[in-house]
Short mmCIF file of C-alpha atoms in Angstrom, two decimals:
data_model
loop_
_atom_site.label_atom_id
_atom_site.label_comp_id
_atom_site.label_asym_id
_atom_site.label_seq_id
_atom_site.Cartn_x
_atom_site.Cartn_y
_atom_site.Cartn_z
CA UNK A 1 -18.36 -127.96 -146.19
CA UNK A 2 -17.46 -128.51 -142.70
CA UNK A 3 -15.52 -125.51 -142.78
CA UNK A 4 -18.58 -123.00 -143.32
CA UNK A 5 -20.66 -124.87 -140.68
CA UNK A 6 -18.60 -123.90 -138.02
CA UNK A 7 -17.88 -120.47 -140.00
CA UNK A 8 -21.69 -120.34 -139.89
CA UNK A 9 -22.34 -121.77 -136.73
CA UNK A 10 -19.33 -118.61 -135.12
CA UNK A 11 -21.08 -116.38 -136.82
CA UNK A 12 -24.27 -117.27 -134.81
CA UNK A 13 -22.41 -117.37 -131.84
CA UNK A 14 -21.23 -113.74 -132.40
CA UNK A 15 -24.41 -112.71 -132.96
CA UNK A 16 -26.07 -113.66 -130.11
CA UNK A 17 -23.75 -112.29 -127.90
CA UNK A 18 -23.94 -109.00 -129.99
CA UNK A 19 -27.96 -109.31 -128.95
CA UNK A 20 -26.64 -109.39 -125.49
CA UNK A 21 -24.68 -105.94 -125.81
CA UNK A 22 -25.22 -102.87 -124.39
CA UNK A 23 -24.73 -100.36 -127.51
CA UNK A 24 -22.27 -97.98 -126.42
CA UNK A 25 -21.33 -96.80 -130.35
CA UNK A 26 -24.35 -94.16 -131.20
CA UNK A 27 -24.05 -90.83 -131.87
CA UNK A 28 -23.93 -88.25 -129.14
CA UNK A 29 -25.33 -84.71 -128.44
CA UNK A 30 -24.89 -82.52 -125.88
CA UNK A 31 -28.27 -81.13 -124.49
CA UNK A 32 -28.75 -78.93 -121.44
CA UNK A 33 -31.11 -78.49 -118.21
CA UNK A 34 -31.05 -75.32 -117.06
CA UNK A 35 -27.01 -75.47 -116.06
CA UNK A 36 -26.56 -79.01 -115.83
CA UNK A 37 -25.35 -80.95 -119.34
CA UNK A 38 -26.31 -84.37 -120.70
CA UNK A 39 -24.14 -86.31 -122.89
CA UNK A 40 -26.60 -88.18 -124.53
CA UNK A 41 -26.55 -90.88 -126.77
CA UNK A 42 -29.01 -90.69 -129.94
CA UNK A 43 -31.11 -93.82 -130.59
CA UNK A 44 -32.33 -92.88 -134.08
CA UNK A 45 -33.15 -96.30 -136.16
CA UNK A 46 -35.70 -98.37 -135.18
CA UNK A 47 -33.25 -101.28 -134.06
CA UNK A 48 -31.56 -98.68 -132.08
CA UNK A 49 -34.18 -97.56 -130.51
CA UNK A 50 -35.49 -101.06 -129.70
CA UNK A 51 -32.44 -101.68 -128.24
CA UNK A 52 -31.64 -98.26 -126.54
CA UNK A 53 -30.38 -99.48 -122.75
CA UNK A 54 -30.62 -103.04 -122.87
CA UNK A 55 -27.97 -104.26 -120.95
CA UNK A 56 -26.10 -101.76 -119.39
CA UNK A 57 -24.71 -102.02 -116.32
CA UNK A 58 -23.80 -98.32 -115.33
CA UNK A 59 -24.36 -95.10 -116.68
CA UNK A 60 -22.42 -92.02 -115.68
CA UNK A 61 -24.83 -89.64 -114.09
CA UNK A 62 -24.28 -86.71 -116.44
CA UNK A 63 -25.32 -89.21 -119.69
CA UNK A 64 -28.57 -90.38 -121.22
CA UNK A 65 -30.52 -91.74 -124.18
CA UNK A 66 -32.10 -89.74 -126.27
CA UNK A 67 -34.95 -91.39 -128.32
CA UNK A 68 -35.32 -89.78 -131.70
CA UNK A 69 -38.55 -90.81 -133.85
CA UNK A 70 -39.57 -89.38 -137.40
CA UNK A 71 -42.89 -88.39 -136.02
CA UNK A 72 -44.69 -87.17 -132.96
CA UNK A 73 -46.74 -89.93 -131.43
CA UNK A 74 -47.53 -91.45 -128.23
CA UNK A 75 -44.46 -92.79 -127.52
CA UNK A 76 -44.72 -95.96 -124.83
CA UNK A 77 -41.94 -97.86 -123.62
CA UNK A 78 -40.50 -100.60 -120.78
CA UNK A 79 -37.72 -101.87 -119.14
CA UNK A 80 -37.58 -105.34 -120.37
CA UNK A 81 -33.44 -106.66 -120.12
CA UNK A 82 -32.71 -103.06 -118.92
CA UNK A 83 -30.68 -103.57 -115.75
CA UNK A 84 -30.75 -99.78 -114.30
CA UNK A 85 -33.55 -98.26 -113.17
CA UNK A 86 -34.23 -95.28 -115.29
CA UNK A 87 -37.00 -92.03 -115.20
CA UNK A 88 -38.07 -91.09 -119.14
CA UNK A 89 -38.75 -87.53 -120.31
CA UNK A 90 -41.23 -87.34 -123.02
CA UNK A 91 -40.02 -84.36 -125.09
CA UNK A 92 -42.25 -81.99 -127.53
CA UNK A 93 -40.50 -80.89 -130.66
CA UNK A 94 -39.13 -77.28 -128.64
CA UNK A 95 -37.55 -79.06 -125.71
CA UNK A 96 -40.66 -78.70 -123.19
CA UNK A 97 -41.07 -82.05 -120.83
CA UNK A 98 -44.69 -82.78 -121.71
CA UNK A 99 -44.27 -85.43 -118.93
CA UNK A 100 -41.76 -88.04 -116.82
CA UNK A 101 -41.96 -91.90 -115.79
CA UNK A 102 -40.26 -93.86 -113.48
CA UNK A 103 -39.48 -97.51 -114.87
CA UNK A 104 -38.56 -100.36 -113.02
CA UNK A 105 -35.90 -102.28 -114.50
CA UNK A 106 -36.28 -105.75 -115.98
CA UNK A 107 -40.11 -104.89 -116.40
CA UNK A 108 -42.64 -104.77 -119.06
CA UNK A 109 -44.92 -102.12 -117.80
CA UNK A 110 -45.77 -99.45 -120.01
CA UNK A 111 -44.69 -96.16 -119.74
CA UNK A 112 -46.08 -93.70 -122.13
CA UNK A 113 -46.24 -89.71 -123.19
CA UNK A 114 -49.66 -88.07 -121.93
CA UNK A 115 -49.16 -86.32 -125.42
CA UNK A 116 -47.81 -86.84 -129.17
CA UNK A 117 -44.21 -86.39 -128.93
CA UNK A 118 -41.30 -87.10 -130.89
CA UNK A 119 -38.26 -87.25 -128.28
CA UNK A 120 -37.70 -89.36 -125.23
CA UNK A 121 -34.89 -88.93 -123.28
CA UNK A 122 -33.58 -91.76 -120.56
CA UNK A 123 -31.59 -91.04 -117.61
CA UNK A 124 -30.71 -92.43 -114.52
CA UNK A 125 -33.94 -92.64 -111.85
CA UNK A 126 -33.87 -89.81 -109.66
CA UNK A 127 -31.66 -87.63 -112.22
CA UNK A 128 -34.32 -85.27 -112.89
CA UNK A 129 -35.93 -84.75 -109.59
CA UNK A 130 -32.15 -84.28 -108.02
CA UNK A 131 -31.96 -81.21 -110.41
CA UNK A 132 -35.90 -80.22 -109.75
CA UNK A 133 -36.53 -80.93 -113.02
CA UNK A 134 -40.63 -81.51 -114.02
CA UNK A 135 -42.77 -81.58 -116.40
CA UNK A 136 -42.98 -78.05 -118.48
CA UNK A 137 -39.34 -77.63 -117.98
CA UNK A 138 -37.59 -76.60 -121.71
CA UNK A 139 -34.61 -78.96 -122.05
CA UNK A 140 -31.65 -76.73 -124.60
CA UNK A 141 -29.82 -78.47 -127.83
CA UNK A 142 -29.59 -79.55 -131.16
CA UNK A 143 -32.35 -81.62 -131.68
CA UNK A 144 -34.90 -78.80 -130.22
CA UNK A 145 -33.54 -75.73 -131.71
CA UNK A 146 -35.71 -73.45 -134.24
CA UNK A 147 -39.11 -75.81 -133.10
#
């Protein structure tokens, strides 16, 4: 008995550290803008997606998140236990920015699409406007091709 308590009692141990994580493990696509390539990771379950960023420390400037949902929708997040500062892109289903936010990390100010869309992708504040990149710009790659 005493065995599986502390068997039990690791496991809960692990598993709160594993809250504590930055997930570094989903899939990847490469998408483009314009000439410049992302090497994004693909947040497609609901846990991943509620975790997306959380904890990271640093992020190469050439890679994001990209937020895949089943459905088109206003799509609002924040920044709460996200270290970096990020800008999101709210994507329509053909690539187009339909509009960008600047979060503050560690926040939990809302950040939301002006219209129903079903991507988001995360980068590193001041990523896109290095590039020039604003809303209406068509962002290339798997996940927008033949919309």
């Amino acid at each position: 008995m005493k065995h599986s308590v502390s068997l039990l009692l690791a496991a809960s141990l692990l598993a709160a550290q594993a809250q504590d994580a930055p997930q570094t493990n989903l899939p990847r696509v490469t998408l483009s803008a314009g000439m410049h390539q992302i090497d994004a990771q693909v947040a497609l379950t609901p846990d991943q997606r509620s975790i997306g960023l959380m904890f990271r420390k640093e992020m190469p400037q050439h890679e994001g998140m990209l937020f895949a949902f089943e459905q088109p929708s206003t799509q609002c997040f924040w920044m709460k236990n996200t270290i970096l500062p990020l800008t999101a892109a709210f994507v329509a289903d053909d690539g187009t920015i339909v509009n960008l936010a600047d979060m503050k990390p560690q926040t939990t100010d809302s950040h939301c699409s002006t219209k129903p869309v079903r991507y988001v992708l995360e980068m590193n504040q001041g990523w896109f406007a290095k590039k020039g990149i604003k809303a209406g710009f068509k962002l290339g790659g798997t996940p927008f091709a033949g919309r």
